[in-house]
Short mmCIF file of C-alpha atoms in Angstrom, two decimals:
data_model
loop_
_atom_site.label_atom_id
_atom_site.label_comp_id
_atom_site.label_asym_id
_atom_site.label_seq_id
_atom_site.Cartn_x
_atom_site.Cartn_y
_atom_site.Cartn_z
CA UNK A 1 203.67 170.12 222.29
CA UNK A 2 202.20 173.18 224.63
CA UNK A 3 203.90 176.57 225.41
CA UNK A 4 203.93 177.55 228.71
CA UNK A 5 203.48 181.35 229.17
CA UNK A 6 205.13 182.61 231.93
CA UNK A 7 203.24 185.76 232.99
CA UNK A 8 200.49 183.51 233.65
CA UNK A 9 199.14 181.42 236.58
CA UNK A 10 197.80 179.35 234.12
CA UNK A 11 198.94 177.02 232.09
CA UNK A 12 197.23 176.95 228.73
CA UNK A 13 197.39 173.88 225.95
CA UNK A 14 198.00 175.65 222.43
CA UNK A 15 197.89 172.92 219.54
CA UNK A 16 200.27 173.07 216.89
CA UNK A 17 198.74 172.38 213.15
CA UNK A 18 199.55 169.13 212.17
CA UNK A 19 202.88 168.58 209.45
CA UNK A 20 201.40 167.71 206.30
CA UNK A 21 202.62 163.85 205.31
CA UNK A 22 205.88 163.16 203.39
CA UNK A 23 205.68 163.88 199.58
CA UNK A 24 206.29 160.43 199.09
CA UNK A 25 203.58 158.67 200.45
CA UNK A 26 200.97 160.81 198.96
CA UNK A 27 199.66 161.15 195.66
CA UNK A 28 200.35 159.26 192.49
CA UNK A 29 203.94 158.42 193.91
CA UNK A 30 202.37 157.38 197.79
CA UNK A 31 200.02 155.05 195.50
CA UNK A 32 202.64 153.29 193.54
CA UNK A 33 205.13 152.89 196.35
CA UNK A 34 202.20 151.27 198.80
CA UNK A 35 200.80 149.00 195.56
CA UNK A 36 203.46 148.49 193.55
CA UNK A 37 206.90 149.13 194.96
CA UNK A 38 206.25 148.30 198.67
CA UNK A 39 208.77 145.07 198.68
CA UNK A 40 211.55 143.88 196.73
CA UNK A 41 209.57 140.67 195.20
CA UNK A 42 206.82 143.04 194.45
CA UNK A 43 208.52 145.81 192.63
CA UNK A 44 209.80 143.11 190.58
CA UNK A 45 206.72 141.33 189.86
CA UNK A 46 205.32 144.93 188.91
CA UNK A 47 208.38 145.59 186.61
CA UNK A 48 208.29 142.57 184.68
CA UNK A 49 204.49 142.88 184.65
CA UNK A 50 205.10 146.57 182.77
CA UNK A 51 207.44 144.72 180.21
CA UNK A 52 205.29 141.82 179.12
CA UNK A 53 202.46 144.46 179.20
CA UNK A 54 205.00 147.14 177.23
CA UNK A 55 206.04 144.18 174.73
CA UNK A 56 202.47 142.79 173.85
CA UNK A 57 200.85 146.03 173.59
CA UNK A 58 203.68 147.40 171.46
CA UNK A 59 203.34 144.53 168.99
CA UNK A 60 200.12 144.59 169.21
CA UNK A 61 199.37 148.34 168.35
CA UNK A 62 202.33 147.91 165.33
CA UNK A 63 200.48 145.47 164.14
CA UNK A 64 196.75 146.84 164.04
CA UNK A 65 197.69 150.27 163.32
CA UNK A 66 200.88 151.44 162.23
CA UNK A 67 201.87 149.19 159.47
CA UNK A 68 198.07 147.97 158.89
CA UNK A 69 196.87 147.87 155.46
CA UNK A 70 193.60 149.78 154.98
CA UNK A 71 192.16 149.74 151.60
CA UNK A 72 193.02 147.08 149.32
CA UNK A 73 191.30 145.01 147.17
CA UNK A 74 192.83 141.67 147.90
CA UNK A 75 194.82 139.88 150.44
CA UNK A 76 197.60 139.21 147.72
CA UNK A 77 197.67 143.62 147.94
CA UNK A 78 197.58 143.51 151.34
CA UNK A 79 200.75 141.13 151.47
CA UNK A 80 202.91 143.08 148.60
CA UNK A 81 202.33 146.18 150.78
CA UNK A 82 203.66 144.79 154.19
CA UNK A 83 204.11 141.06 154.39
CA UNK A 84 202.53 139.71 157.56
CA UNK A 85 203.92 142.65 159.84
CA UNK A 86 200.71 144.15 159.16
CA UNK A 87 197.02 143.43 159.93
CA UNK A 88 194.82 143.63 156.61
CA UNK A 89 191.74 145.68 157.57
CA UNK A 90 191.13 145.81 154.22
CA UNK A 91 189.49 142.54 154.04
CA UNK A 92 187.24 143.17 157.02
CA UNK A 93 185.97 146.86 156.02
CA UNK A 94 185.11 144.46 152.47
CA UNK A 95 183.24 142.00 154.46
CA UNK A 96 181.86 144.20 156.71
CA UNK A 97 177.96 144.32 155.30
CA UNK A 98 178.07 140.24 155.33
CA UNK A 99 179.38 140.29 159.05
CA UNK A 100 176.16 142.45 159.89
CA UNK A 101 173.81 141.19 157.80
CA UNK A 102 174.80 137.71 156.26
CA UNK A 103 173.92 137.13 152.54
CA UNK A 104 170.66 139.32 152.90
CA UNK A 105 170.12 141.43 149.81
CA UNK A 106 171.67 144.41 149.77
CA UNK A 107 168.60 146.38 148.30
CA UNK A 108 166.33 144.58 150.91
CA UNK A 109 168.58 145.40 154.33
CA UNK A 110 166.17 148.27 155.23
CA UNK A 111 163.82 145.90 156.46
CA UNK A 112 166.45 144.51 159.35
CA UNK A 113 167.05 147.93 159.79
CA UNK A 114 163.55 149.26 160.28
CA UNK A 115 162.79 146.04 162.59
CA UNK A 116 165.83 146.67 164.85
CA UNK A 117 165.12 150.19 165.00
CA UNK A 118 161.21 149.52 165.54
CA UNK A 119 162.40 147.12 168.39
CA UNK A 120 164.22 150.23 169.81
CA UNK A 121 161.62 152.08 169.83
CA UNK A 122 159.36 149.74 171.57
CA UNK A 123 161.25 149.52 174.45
CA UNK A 124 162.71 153.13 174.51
CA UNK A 125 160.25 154.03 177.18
CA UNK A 126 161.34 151.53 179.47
CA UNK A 127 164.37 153.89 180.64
CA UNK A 128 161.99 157.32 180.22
CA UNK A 129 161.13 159.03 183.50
CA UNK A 130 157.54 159.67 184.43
CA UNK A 131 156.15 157.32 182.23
CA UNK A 132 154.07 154.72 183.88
CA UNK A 133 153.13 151.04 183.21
CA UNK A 134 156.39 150.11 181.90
CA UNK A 135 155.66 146.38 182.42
CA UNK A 136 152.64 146.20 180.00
CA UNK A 137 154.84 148.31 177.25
CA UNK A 138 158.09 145.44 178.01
CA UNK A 139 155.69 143.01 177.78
CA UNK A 140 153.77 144.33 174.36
CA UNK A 141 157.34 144.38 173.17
CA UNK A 142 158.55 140.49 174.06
CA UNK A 143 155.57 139.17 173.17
CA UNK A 144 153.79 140.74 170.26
CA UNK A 145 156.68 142.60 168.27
CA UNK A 146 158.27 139.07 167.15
CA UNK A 147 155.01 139.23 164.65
CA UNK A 148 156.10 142.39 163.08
CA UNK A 149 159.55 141.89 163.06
CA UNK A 150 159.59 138.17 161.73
CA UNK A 151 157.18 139.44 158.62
CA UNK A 152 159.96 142.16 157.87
CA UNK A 153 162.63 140.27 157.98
CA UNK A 154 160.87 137.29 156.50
CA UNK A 155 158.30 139.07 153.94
CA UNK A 156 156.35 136.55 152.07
CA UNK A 157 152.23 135.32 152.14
CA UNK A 158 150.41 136.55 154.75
CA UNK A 159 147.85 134.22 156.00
CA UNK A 160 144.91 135.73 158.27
CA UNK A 161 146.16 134.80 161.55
CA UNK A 162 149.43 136.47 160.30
CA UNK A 163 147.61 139.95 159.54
CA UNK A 164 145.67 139.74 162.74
CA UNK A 165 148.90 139.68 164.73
CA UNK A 166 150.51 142.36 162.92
CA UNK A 167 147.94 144.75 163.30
CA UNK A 168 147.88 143.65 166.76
CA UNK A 169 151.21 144.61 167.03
CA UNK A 170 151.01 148.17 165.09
CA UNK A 171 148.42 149.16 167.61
CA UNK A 172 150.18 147.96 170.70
CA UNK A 173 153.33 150.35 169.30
CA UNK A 174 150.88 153.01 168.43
CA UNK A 175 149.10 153.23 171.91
CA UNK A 176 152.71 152.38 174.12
CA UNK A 177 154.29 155.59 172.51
CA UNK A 178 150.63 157.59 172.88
CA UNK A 179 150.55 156.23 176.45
CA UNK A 180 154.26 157.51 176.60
CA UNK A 181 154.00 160.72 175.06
CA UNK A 182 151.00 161.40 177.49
CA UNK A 183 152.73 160.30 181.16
CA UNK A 184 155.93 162.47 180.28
CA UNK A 185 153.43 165.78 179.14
CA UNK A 186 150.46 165.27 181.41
CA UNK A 187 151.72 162.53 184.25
CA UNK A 188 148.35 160.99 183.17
CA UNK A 189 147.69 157.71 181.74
CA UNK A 190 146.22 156.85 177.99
CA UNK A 191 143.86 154.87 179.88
CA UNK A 192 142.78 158.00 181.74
CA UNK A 193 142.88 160.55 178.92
CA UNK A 194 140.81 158.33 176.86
CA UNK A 195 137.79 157.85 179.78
CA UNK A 196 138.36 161.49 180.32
CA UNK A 197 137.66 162.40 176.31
CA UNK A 198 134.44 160.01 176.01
CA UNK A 199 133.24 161.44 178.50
CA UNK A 200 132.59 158.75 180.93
CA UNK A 201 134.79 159.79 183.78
CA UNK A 202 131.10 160.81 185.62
CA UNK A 203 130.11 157.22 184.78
CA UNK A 204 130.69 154.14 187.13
CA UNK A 205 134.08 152.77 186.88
CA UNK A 206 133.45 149.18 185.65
CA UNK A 207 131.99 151.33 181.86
CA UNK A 208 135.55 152.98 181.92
CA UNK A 209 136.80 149.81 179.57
CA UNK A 210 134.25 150.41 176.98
CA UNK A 211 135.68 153.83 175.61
CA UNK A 212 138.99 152.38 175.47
CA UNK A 213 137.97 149.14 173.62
CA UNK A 214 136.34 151.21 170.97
CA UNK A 215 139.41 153.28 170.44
CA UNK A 216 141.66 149.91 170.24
CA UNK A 217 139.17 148.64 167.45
CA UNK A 218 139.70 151.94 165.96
CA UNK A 219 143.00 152.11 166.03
CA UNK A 220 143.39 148.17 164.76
CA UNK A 221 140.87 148.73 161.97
CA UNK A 222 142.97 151.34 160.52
CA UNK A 223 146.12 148.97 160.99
CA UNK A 224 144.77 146.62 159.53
CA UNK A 225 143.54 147.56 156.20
CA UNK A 226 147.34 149.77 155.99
CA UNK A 227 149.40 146.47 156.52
CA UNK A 228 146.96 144.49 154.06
CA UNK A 229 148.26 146.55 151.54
CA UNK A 230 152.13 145.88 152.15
CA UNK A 231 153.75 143.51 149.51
CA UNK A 232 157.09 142.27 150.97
CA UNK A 233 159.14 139.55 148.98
CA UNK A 234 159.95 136.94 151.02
CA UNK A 235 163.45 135.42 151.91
CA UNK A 236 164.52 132.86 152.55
CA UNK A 237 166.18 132.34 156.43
CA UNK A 238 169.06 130.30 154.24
CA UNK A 239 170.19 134.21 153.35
CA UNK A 240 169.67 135.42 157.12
CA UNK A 241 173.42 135.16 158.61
CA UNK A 242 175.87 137.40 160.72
CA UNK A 243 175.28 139.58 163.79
CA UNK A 244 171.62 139.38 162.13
CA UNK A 245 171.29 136.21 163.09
CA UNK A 246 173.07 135.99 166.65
CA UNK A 247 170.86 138.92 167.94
CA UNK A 248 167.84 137.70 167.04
CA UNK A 249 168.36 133.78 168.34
CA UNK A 250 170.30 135.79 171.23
CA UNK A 251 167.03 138.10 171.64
CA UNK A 252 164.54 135.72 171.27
CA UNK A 253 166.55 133.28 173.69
CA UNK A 254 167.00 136.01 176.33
CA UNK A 255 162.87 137.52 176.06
CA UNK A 256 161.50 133.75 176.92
CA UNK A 257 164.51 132.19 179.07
CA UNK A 258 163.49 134.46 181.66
CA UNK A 259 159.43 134.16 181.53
CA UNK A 260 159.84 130.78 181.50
CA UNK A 261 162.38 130.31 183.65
CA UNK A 262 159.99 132.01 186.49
CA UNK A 263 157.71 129.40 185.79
CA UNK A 264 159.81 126.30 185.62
CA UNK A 265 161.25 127.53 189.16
CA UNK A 266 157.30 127.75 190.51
CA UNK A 267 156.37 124.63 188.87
CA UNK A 268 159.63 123.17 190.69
CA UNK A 269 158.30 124.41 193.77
CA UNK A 270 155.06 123.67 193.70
CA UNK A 271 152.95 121.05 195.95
CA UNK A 272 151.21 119.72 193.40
CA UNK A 273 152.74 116.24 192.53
CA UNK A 274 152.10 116.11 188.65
CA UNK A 275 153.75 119.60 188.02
CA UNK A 276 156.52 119.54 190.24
CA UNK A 277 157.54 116.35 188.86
CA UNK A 278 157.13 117.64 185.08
CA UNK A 279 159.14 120.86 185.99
CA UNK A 280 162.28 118.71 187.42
CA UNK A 281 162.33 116.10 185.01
CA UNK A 282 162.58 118.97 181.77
CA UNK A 283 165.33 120.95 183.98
CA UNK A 284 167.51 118.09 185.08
CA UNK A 285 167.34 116.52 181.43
CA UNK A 286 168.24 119.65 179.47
CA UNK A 287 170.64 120.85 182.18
CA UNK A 288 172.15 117.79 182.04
CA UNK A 289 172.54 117.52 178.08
CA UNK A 290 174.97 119.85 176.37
CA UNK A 291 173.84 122.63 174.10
CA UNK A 292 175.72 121.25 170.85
CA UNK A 293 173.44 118.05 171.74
CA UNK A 294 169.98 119.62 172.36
CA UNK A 295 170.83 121.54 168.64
CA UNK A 296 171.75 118.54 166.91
CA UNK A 297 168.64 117.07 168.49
CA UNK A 298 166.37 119.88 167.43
CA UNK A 299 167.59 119.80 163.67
CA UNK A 300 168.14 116.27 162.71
CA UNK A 301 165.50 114.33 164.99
CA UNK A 302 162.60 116.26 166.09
CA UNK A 303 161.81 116.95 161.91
CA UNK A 304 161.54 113.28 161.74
CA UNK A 305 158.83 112.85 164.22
CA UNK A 306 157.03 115.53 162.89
CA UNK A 307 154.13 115.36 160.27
CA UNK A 308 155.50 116.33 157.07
CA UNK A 309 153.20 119.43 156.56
CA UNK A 310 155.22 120.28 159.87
CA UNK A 311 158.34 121.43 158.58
CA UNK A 312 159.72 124.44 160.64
CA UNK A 313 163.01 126.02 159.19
CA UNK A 314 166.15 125.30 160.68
CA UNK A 315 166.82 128.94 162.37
CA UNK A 316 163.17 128.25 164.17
CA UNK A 317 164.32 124.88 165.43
CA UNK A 318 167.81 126.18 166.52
CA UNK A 319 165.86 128.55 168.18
CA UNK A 320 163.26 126.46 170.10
CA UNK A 321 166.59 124.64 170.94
CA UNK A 322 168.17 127.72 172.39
CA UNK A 323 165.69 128.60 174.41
CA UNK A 324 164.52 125.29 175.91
CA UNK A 325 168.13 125.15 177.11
CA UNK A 326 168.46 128.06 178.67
CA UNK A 327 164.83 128.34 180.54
CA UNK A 328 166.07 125.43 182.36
CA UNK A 329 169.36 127.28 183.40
CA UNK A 330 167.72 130.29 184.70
CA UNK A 331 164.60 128.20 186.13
CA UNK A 332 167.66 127.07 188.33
CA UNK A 333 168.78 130.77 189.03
CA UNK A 334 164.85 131.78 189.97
CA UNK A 335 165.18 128.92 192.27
CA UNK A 336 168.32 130.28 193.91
CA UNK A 337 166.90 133.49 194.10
CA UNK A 338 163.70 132.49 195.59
CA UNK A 339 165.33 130.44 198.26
CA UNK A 340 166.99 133.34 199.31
CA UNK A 341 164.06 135.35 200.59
CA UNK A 342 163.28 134.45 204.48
CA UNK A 343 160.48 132.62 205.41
CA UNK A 344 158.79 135.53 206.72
CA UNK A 345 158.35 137.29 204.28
CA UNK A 346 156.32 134.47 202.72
CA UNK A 347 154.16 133.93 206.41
CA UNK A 348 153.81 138.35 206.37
CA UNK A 349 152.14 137.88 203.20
CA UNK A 350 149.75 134.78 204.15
CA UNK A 351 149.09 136.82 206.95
CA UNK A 352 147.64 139.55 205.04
CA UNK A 353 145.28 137.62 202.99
CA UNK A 354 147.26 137.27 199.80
CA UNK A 355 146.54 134.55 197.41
CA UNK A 356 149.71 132.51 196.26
CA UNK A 357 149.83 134.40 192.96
CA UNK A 358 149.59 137.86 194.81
CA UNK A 359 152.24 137.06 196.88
CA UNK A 360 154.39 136.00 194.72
CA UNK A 361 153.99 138.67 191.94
CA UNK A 362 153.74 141.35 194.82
CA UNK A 363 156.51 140.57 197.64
CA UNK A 364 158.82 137.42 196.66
CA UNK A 365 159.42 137.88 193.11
CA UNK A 366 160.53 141.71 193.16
CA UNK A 367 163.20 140.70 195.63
CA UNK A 368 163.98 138.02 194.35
CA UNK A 369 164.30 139.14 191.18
CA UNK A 370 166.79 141.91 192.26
CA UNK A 371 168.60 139.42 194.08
CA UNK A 372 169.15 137.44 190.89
CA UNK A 373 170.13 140.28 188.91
CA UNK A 374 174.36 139.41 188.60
CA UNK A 375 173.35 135.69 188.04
CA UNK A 376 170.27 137.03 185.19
CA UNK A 377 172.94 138.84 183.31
CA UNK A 378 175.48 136.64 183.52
CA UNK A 379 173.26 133.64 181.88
CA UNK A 380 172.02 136.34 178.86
CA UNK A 381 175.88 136.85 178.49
CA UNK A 382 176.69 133.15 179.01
CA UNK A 383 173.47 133.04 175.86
CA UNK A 384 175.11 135.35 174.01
CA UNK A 385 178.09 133.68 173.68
CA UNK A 386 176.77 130.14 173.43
CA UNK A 387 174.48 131.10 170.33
CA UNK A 388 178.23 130.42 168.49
CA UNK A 389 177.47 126.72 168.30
CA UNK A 390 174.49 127.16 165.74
CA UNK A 391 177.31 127.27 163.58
CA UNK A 392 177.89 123.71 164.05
CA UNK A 393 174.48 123.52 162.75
CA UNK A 394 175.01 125.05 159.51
CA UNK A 395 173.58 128.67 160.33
CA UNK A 396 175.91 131.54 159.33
CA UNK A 397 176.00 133.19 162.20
CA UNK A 398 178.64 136.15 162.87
CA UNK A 399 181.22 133.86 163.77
CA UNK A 400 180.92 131.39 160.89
CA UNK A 401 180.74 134.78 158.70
CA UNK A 402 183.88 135.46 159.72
CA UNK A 403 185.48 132.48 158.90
CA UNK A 404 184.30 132.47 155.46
CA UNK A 405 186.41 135.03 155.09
CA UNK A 406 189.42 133.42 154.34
CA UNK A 407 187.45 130.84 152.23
CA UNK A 408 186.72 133.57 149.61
CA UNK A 409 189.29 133.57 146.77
CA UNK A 410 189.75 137.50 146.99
CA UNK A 411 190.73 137.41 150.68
CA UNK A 412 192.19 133.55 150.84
CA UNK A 413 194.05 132.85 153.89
CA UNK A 414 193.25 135.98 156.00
CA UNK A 415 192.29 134.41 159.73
CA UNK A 416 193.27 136.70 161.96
CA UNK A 417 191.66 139.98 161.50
CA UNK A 418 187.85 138.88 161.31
CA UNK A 419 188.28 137.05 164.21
CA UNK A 420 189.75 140.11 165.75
CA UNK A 421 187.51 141.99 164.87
CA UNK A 422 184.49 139.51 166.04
CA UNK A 423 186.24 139.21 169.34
CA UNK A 424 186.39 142.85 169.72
CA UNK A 425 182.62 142.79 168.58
CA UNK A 426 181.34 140.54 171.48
CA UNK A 427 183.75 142.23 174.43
CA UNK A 428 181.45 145.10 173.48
CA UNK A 429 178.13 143.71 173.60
CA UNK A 430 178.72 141.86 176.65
CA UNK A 431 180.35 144.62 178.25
CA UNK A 432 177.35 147.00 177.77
CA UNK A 433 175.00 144.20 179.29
CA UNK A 434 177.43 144.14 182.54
CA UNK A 435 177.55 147.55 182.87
CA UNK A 436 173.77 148.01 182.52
CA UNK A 437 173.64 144.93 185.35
CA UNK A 438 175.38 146.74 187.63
CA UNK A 439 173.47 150.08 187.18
CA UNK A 440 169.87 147.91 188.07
CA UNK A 441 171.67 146.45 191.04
CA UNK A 442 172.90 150.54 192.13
CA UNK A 443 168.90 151.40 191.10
CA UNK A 444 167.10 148.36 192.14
CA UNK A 445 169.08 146.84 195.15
CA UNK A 446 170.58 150.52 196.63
CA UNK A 447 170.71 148.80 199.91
CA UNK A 448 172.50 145.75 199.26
CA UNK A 449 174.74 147.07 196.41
CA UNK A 450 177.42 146.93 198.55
CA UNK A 451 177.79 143.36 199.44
#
């Protein structure tokens, strides 16, 4: 459109402002009719979509909420109140400390507490700005806290080698939160401060380790003679049961799946006959066996080829089990991962001088590693999930806590709810571990979190 004005030789262009768009194929009402609505077949698709979702939902909300039943003291209460229109939450809020904890004693469930929440705390300052070294601190965590933790949740004798680790591990806590405290205040190391103190920054740099080993055996002295004087009673791993018991087969499963995988994918690779052979001979047997097999195998034939002074417990061999099954699964995700990284980024680094272990811990594994980061997660979730079968074993794990539920004589013949309740229990756990996957891929991988 132009207007031509007449008093002028010239003819000049004047742009009208564009009309804004119909109401209707904007907003809210533009998104439905382009989605939803935008053929006959699909605006009945999306109709009888809303009443199946209209009809479930209803039921389902009447059910778990409006005529639920939530304090009673038995399921016979729960049924004179409302039948089976209702869902008894009665029963689960009863059982609730046994689907957490198992049959641990009540008076003794501070110590799973204080090792979770000591576990926490280890590996808080992963995800703490400024603080450097985060590696060592994860790996302090993964491979020493398991000491600590199994005496608290275990308690019992403590032989020497026992005490040793322990205090190992109370100074490896002490100096990862010192070493934290001081990167977030200072944006220097403990290393640094502690050179600084003795004095022996002036020094040369190969005596910096000296002041820093005396303050370890410091620190570990005074450990030591503080846990010598802890009396824990033990118990037994027969009382160990619930979500207890899935997170720490899960845990344990997911800290040495991964190291190991790294290595069973290297040894896979490697040129050297003997290795490479070993490393695809254990992944193609346990990735061909099922996991319900490689349990069974672990609890009722390994014990028998074992001397008899060798007689782990059967949550130790359901874990050894666990884990040897699922380092051979992600050996075969490294393997994927490393496969994916060009040649030359292997023939840069040879061309620089790097040994094969530099080059591997310095430029292929950190991109392959944040490659492998959807398939990582999704075998820990896959782990998660899969840690259900130990109830096949006889371990009372959350899910066989739930169904003895409805074998107890108070709360006979209520199914539903526990498992409800479980289900709901796991979509959250595994949903947190997905949604922390895909905020590493947006950190880690910003270039290639679009594909």
């Amino acid at each position: 459109m132009t207007n031509l004005d007449a008093s002028s030789s010239e003819v000049v262009f004047h742009p009208k402002p564009s009309l804004p768009p119909p109401p209707n194929t904007v907003g809210a009402i533009g998104w439905a009719r382009k989605n939803l609505f935008s053929s006959p077949l699909n605006a009945f698709l999306t109709i009888l979509s809303l009443y199946v979702i209209w009809v479930v939902v209803s039921n389902a909300f009447e059910w778990a909420v409006v005529n639920a039943v939530w304090e009673a003291n038995s399921r016979r209460e729960c049924l004179d109140k409302v039948g089976l229109s209702g869902a008894c939450w009665a029963g689960v809020s009863h059982w609730m400390k046994n689907f957490i904890y198992g049959r641990y004693p009540d008076e003794e469930v501070w110590r799973v507490n204080l090792g979770f929440g000591t576990l926490i705390l280890w590996m808080l300052p992963f995800w703490l700005p400024r603080v450097t070294s985060k590696i060592a601190i994860g790996a302090s965590a993964i491979l020493i806290s398991p000491f600590l933790l199994g005496y608290l949740f275990a308690g019992g004798e403590k032989g020497l080698f026992l005490q040793v680790m322990i205090s190992i591990a109370i100074t490896s806590f002490i100096f990862s939160w010192a070493h934290t405290l001081l990167s977030m205040a200072t944006g220097k190391s403990l290393w640094a401060a502690i050179v600084q103190a003795s004095g022996f920054s002036a020094k040369p740099e190969a005596t910096h380790k000296y002041p820093v080993f005396a303050a370890c055996l410091v620190v570990f002295a005074v450990a030591f003679a503080w846990q010598s004087s802890w009396d824990i009673s033990g118990q037994s791993t027969n009382l160990w049961g619930g979500l207890f018991v899935t997170l720490v087969i899960s845990g344990i499963g997911i800290a040495v799946s991964l190291p190991a995988g790294i290595v069973l994918a290297l040894g896979r690779r490697s040129k050297m006959p003997v290795i490479r052979v070993f490393c695809v001979s254990f992944i193609e047997l346990f990735r061909s066996v099922p996991l319900i097999t490689v349990l069974f195998m672990a609890v009722t034939m390994v014990p028998l080829f074992l001397p008899e002074a060798i007689n782990p417990v059967k949550i130790v061999q359901a874990i050894i089990a666990v884990c040897i099954f699922s380092s051979a699964y992600m050996a075969e995700t490294v393997r994927g991962g490393l496969q994916a990284i060009p040649k030359g980024q292997y023939e840069a680094a040879q061309a620089l001088g790097l040994s094969y272990w530099k080059m591997m811990t310095l430029i292929v594994m950190p991109q392959a590693l944040k490659l492998m980061i959807p398939n990582i997660v999704g075998s820990f979730i896959g782990l998660l999930k899969d840690t259900t079968l130990v109830s096949i074993v006889g371990l009372y794990d959350l899910l066989l806590m739930l169904k003895a539920v409805s074998q107890n004589p108070q709360w006979n013949g209520i199914h539903t709810e526990p498992l409800v309740f479980g289900a709901a229990l796991y979509f959250v756990l595994c949903f947190v571990m997905s949604k922390y996957s895909q905020h590493l891929e947006r950190t880690l991988g910003a270039g290639q979190a679009g594909r």
